[in-house]
Amino acid sequence: MSEDIEIAGEPSPPPAVKAKSRARTPTEIRLLARGHTKAALKVLVGLMRNDEATPAVRLSAANAILDRGWGKSAQPIESGEEGLETVHRVERIIVRPEDAVEGDADPKA
């Protein structure tokens, strides 16, 4: 009798269990993606130059290439109120030790 034949009453072997793959870290994913940079860029350039591709596809590929080569352009932020401008101010305050209020820590200590 062959060993592969199941005999009634005998338990069947457990099903093969696939080893669980561990979750990858963002750094690992980034490194894997960067490994495909040349191929991805070739695809984008091919789409951009393909006369049979729709204008939307060609434009999207061209924008992706520019964004990666030169960075995305700055986007204006709408505040909802016209004429309102954000003003940034940097103030420098100099405190002299002799002007310190009593009870403050002694700078010479």
Short mmCIF file of N, CA and C in Angstrom, two decimals:
data_model
loop_
_atom_site.label_atom_id
_atom_site.label_comp_id
_atom_site.label_asym_id
_atom_site.label_seq_id
_atom_site.Cartn_x
_atom_site.Cartn_y
_atom_site.Cartn_z
N MET A 1 0.82 -1.19 0.00
CA MET A 1 0.00 0.00 0.00
C MET A 1 0.86 1.25 0.00
N SER A 2 0.44 2.28 -0.71
CA SER A 2 1.21 3.51 -0.81
C SER A 2 0.99 4.36 0.43
N GLU A 3 1.98 5.15 0.76
CA GLU A 3 1.87 6.02 1.94
C GLU A 3 0.98 7.22 1.68
N ASP A 4 0.69 7.56 0.40
CA ASP A 4 -0.12 8.73 0.06
C ASP A 4 -1.61 8.47 0.20
N ILE A 5 -2.02 7.25 0.41
CA ILE A 5 -3.44 6.91 0.49
C ILE A 5 -3.93 7.18 1.90
N GLU A 6 -5.07 7.89 1.98
CA GLU A 6 -5.67 8.17 3.28
C GLU A 6 -6.42 6.95 3.76
N ILE A 7 -6.24 6.64 5.00
CA ILE A 7 -6.96 5.51 5.59
C ILE A 7 -8.03 6.12 6.47
N ALA A 8 -9.26 5.59 6.35
CA ALA A 8 -10.38 6.10 7.14
C ALA A 8 -10.04 6.05 8.61
N GLY A 9 -10.36 7.11 9.30
CA GLY A 9 -10.13 7.16 10.73
C GLY A 9 -8.81 7.82 11.10
N GLU A 10 -7.90 7.91 10.15
CA GLU A 10 -6.62 8.55 10.44
C GLU A 10 -6.73 10.04 10.14
N PRO A 11 -6.17 10.88 10.98
CA PRO A 11 -6.24 12.32 10.71
C PRO A 11 -5.40 12.67 9.49
N SER A 12 -5.91 13.62 8.70
CA SER A 12 -5.15 14.07 7.54
C SER A 12 -4.10 15.07 7.99
N PRO A 13 -3.02 15.17 7.25
CA PRO A 13 -1.96 16.11 7.66
C PRO A 13 -2.48 17.54 7.60
N PRO A 14 -1.97 18.39 8.45
CA PRO A 14 -2.43 19.79 8.45
C PRO A 14 -2.06 20.46 7.12
N PRO A 15 -2.89 21.42 6.67
CA PRO A 15 -2.57 22.13 5.41
C PRO A 15 -1.29 22.94 5.58
N ALA A 16 -0.59 23.09 4.48
CA ALA A 16 0.65 23.87 4.53
C ALA A 16 0.30 25.32 4.85
N VAL A 17 1.03 25.89 5.76
CA VAL A 17 0.79 27.27 6.17
C VAL A 17 1.87 28.15 5.56
N LYS A 18 1.43 29.20 4.88
CA LYS A 18 2.40 30.13 4.30
C LYS A 18 3.02 30.96 5.43
N ALA A 19 4.30 31.17 5.31
CA ALA A 19 4.99 32.00 6.30
C ALA A 19 4.49 33.44 6.14
N LYS A 20 4.16 34.04 7.27
CA LYS A 20 3.70 35.43 7.23
C LYS A 20 4.88 36.35 6.94
N SER A 21 4.66 37.26 6.00
CA SER A 21 5.73 38.23 5.74
C SER A 21 5.54 39.39 6.70
N ARG A 22 6.64 39.90 7.18
CA ARG A 22 6.55 41.01 8.13
C ARG A 22 6.25 42.31 7.38
N ALA A 23 5.65 43.22 8.07
CA ALA A 23 5.33 44.52 7.46
C ALA A 23 6.63 45.28 7.23
N ARG A 24 6.70 45.94 6.12
CA ARG A 24 7.90 46.71 5.80
C ARG A 24 7.80 48.11 6.40
N THR A 25 8.93 48.65 6.75
CA THR A 25 8.96 50.00 7.30
C THR A 25 8.88 51.00 6.15
N PRO A 26 8.47 52.23 6.44
CA PRO A 26 8.44 53.25 5.38
C PRO A 26 9.81 53.43 4.71
N THR A 27 10.88 53.31 5.46
CA THR A 27 12.22 53.45 4.88
C THR A 27 12.49 52.32 3.89
N GLU A 28 12.11 51.09 4.23
CA GLU A 28 12.30 49.97 3.32
C GLU A 28 11.48 50.15 2.04
N ILE A 29 10.27 50.61 2.19
CA ILE A 29 9.39 50.83 1.04
C ILE A 29 9.98 51.91 0.14
N ARG A 30 10.48 52.98 0.75
CA ARG A 30 11.09 54.07 -0.01
C ARG A 30 12.30 53.55 -0.79
N LEU A 31 13.14 52.73 -0.16
CA LEU A 31 14.31 52.17 -0.83
C LEU A 31 13.92 51.25 -1.98
N LEU A 32 12.88 50.44 -1.78
CA LEU A 32 12.40 49.57 -2.85
C LEU A 32 11.90 50.39 -4.03
N ALA A 33 11.14 51.43 -3.73
CA ALA A 33 10.59 52.29 -4.79
C ALA A 33 11.71 53.00 -5.53
N ARG A 34 12.71 53.47 -4.81
CA ARG A 34 13.81 54.18 -5.46
C ARG A 34 14.61 53.26 -6.37
N GLY A 35 14.57 51.97 -6.11
CA GLY A 35 15.25 51.01 -6.97
C GLY A 35 14.62 50.94 -8.36
N HIS A 36 13.40 51.43 -8.50
CA HIS A 36 12.69 51.40 -9.79
C HIS A 36 12.66 52.77 -10.46
N THR A 37 13.47 53.69 -9.98
CA THR A 37 13.44 55.06 -10.50
C THR A 37 13.71 55.14 -11.99
N LYS A 38 14.76 54.49 -12.46
CA LYS A 38 15.10 54.57 -13.89
C LYS A 38 13.98 54.03 -14.76
N ALA A 39 13.42 52.87 -14.37
CA ALA A 39 12.35 52.27 -15.16
C ALA A 39 11.11 53.17 -15.16
N ALA A 40 10.77 53.72 -13.99
CA ALA A 40 9.59 54.58 -13.90
C ALA A 40 9.77 55.85 -14.73
N LEU A 41 10.97 56.40 -14.71
CA LEU A 41 11.22 57.61 -15.49
C LEU A 41 11.15 57.31 -16.99
N LYS A 42 11.64 56.14 -17.39
CA LYS A 42 11.55 55.75 -18.80
C LYS A 42 10.10 55.62 -19.23
N VAL A 43 9.24 55.08 -18.35
CA VAL A 43 7.81 54.94 -18.66
C VAL A 43 7.19 56.33 -18.81
N LEU A 44 7.49 57.23 -17.87
CA LEU A 44 6.94 58.58 -17.93
C LEU A 44 7.37 59.31 -19.20
N VAL A 45 8.65 59.20 -19.55
CA VAL A 45 9.15 59.87 -20.75
C VAL A 45 8.49 59.24 -21.98
N GLY A 46 8.34 57.91 -21.98
CA GLY A 46 7.69 57.24 -23.10
C GLY A 46 6.25 57.70 -23.28
N LEU A 47 5.52 57.86 -22.17
CA LEU A 47 4.14 58.35 -22.24
C LEU A 47 4.10 59.80 -22.73
N MET A 48 5.01 60.61 -22.21
CA MET A 48 5.02 62.02 -22.59
C MET A 48 5.29 62.18 -24.08
N ARG A 49 6.13 61.33 -24.65
CA ARG A 49 6.50 61.45 -26.07
C ARG A 49 5.59 60.67 -27.01
N ASN A 50 4.68 59.88 -26.47
CA ASN A 50 3.82 59.04 -27.29
C ASN A 50 2.71 59.87 -27.94
N ASP A 51 2.77 60.01 -29.24
CA ASP A 51 1.77 60.80 -29.96
C ASP A 51 0.39 60.16 -29.94
N GLU A 52 0.34 58.87 -29.67
CA GLU A 52 -0.96 58.18 -29.63
C GLU A 52 -1.63 58.26 -28.26
N ALA A 53 -0.90 58.69 -27.25
CA ALA A 53 -1.48 58.85 -25.91
C ALA A 53 -2.36 60.09 -25.89
N THR A 54 -3.35 60.09 -25.02
CA THR A 54 -4.23 61.25 -24.92
C THR A 54 -3.45 62.45 -24.38
N PRO A 55 -3.88 63.65 -24.70
CA PRO A 55 -3.19 64.83 -24.16
C PRO A 55 -3.14 64.83 -22.63
N ALA A 56 -4.18 64.33 -21.98
CA ALA A 56 -4.21 64.31 -20.51
C ALA A 56 -3.11 63.40 -19.96
N VAL A 57 -2.91 62.25 -20.60
CA VAL A 57 -1.86 61.32 -20.16
C VAL A 57 -0.49 61.94 -20.38
N ARG A 58 -0.29 62.56 -21.55
CA ARG A 58 1.00 63.17 -21.86
C ARG A 58 1.31 64.32 -20.89
N LEU A 59 0.28 65.13 -20.58
CA LEU A 59 0.46 66.24 -19.65
C LEU A 59 0.77 65.73 -18.25
N SER A 60 0.07 64.71 -17.83
CA SER A 60 0.30 64.14 -16.50
C SER A 60 1.72 63.60 -16.38
N ALA A 61 2.20 62.91 -17.42
CA ALA A 61 3.56 62.39 -17.40
C ALA A 61 4.57 63.53 -17.37
N ALA A 62 4.35 64.56 -18.17
CA ALA A 62 5.26 65.70 -18.20
C ALA A 62 5.31 66.39 -16.84
N ASN A 63 4.16 66.58 -16.22
CA ASN A 63 4.12 67.20 -14.89
C ASN A 63 4.85 66.36 -13.86
N ALA A 64 4.66 65.04 -13.92
CA ALA A 64 5.34 64.16 -12.97
C ALA A 64 6.85 64.26 -13.12
N ILE A 65 7.32 64.33 -14.36
CA ILE A 65 8.76 64.45 -14.61
C ILE A 65 9.28 65.79 -14.06
N LEU A 66 8.57 66.86 -14.33
CA LEU A 66 9.00 68.17 -13.85
C LEU A 66 8.98 68.23 -12.32
N ASP A 67 7.93 67.68 -11.71
CA ASP A 67 7.82 67.69 -10.24
C ASP A 67 8.99 66.97 -9.60
N ARG A 68 9.40 65.86 -10.19
CA ARG A 68 10.49 65.10 -9.60
C ARG A 68 11.85 65.74 -9.86
N GLY A 69 11.96 66.40 -11.01
CA GLY A 69 13.23 67.03 -11.34
C GLY A 69 13.44 68.39 -10.70
N TRP A 70 12.36 69.16 -10.57
CA TRP A 70 12.48 70.53 -10.10
C TRP A 70 11.68 70.83 -8.85
N GLY A 71 10.90 69.87 -8.38
CA GLY A 71 10.04 70.10 -7.21
C GLY A 71 8.72 70.70 -7.64
N LYS A 72 7.71 70.54 -6.81
CA LYS A 72 6.39 71.07 -7.13
C LYS A 72 6.38 72.57 -6.91
N SER A 73 5.60 73.26 -7.73
CA SER A 73 5.52 74.71 -7.57
C SER A 73 4.73 75.05 -6.32
N ALA A 74 5.03 76.21 -5.75
CA ALA A 74 4.33 76.64 -4.53
C ALA A 74 2.87 76.92 -4.85
N GLN A 75 2.00 76.49 -3.96
CA GLN A 75 0.57 76.69 -4.14
C GLN A 75 0.10 77.83 -3.24
N PRO A 76 -0.62 78.79 -3.79
CA PRO A 76 -1.13 79.88 -2.94
C PRO A 76 -2.20 79.35 -2.00
N ILE A 77 -2.26 79.93 -0.83
CA ILE A 77 -3.26 79.54 0.15
C ILE A 77 -4.36 80.58 0.16
N GLU A 78 -5.59 80.14 -0.02
CA GLU A 78 -6.72 81.07 -0.01
C GLU A 78 -7.23 81.19 1.41
N SER A 79 -7.40 82.43 1.87
CA SER A 79 -7.88 82.65 3.22
C SER A 79 -9.38 82.85 3.26
N GLY A 80 -9.99 83.06 2.12
CA GLY A 80 -11.42 83.30 2.09
C GLY A 80 -11.76 84.77 2.17
N GLU A 81 -10.82 85.57 2.63
CA GLU A 81 -11.04 87.01 2.72
C GLU A 81 -10.09 87.70 1.76
N GLU A 82 -10.63 88.43 0.81
CA GLU A 82 -9.78 89.12 -0.16
C GLU A 82 -9.03 90.26 0.49
N GLY A 83 -7.82 90.45 0.06
CA GLY A 83 -7.02 91.55 0.56
C GLY A 83 -6.32 91.26 1.87
N LEU A 84 -6.67 90.18 2.53
CA LEU A 84 -6.03 89.83 3.80
C LEU A 84 -4.69 89.19 3.51
N GLU A 85 -3.66 89.73 4.08
CA GLU A 85 -2.31 89.25 3.83
C GLU A 85 -1.69 88.79 5.14
N THR A 86 -1.00 87.69 5.11
CA THR A 86 -0.32 87.21 6.30
C THR A 86 0.99 87.95 6.45
N VAL A 87 1.22 88.46 7.62
CA VAL A 87 2.45 89.20 7.88
C VAL A 87 3.24 88.42 8.92
N HIS A 88 4.49 88.17 8.61
CA HIS A 88 5.37 87.49 9.55
C HIS A 88 6.30 88.52 10.15
N ARG A 89 6.47 88.45 11.45
CA ARG A 89 7.33 89.42 12.11
C ARG A 89 8.25 88.67 13.07
N VAL A 90 9.50 89.01 13.02
CA VAL A 90 10.47 88.45 13.95
C VAL A 90 10.90 89.58 14.87
N GLU A 91 10.80 89.32 16.16
CA GLU A 91 11.15 90.33 17.14
C GLU A 91 12.34 89.85 17.93
N ARG A 92 13.28 90.73 18.16
CA ARG A 92 14.44 90.39 18.96
C ARG A 92 14.39 91.25 20.21
N ILE A 93 14.34 90.60 21.37
CA ILE A 93 14.28 91.32 22.64
C ILE A 93 15.56 91.04 23.40
N ILE A 94 16.26 92.10 23.73
CA ILE A 94 17.51 91.97 24.47
C ILE A 94 17.24 92.34 25.92
N VAL A 95 17.59 91.45 26.80
CA VAL A 95 17.39 91.69 28.22
C VAL A 95 18.76 91.82 28.87
N ARG A 96 18.97 92.95 29.53
CA ARG A 96 20.24 93.15 30.22
C ARG A 96 20.10 92.64 31.65
N PRO A 97 21.15 92.03 32.16
CA PRO A 97 21.08 91.47 33.53
C PRO A 97 20.71 92.52 34.58
N GLU A 98 21.19 93.77 34.40
CA GLU A 98 20.89 94.80 35.41
C GLU A 98 19.42 95.21 35.40
N ASP A 99 18.68 94.89 34.31
CA ASP A 99 17.27 95.22 34.22
C ASP A 99 16.38 94.08 34.73
N ALA A 100 17.00 92.97 35.15
CA ALA A 100 16.23 91.81 35.57
C ALA A 100 15.42 92.16 36.82
N VAL A 101 14.23 91.60 36.88
CA VAL A 101 13.34 91.84 38.00
C VAL A 101 13.83 91.01 39.18
N GLU A 102 13.68 91.57 40.39
CA GLU A 102 14.12 90.86 41.58
C GLU A 102 13.37 89.54 41.68
N GLY A 103 14.07 88.51 42.03
CA GLY A 103 13.45 87.18 42.10
C GLY A 103 13.82 86.32 40.90
N ASP A 104 14.30 86.96 39.82
CA ASP A 104 14.77 86.20 38.66
C ASP A 104 16.09 85.53 39.04
N ALA A 105 16.45 84.55 38.31
CA ALA A 105 17.71 83.85 38.57
C ALA A 105 18.87 84.80 38.30
N ASP A 106 19.88 84.72 39.12
CA ASP A 106 21.06 85.56 38.97
C ASP A 106 21.89 85.01 37.81
N PRO A 107 22.15 85.81 36.75
CA PRO A 107 22.89 85.32 35.62
C PRO A 107 24.33 84.93 35.96
N LYS A 108 24.89 85.51 37.05
CA LYS A 108 26.27 85.19 37.44
C LYS A 108 26.33 83.91 38.27
N ALA A 109 25.22 83.41 38.73
CA ALA A 109 25.21 82.24 39.61
C ALA A 109 25.58 80.98 38.89
#
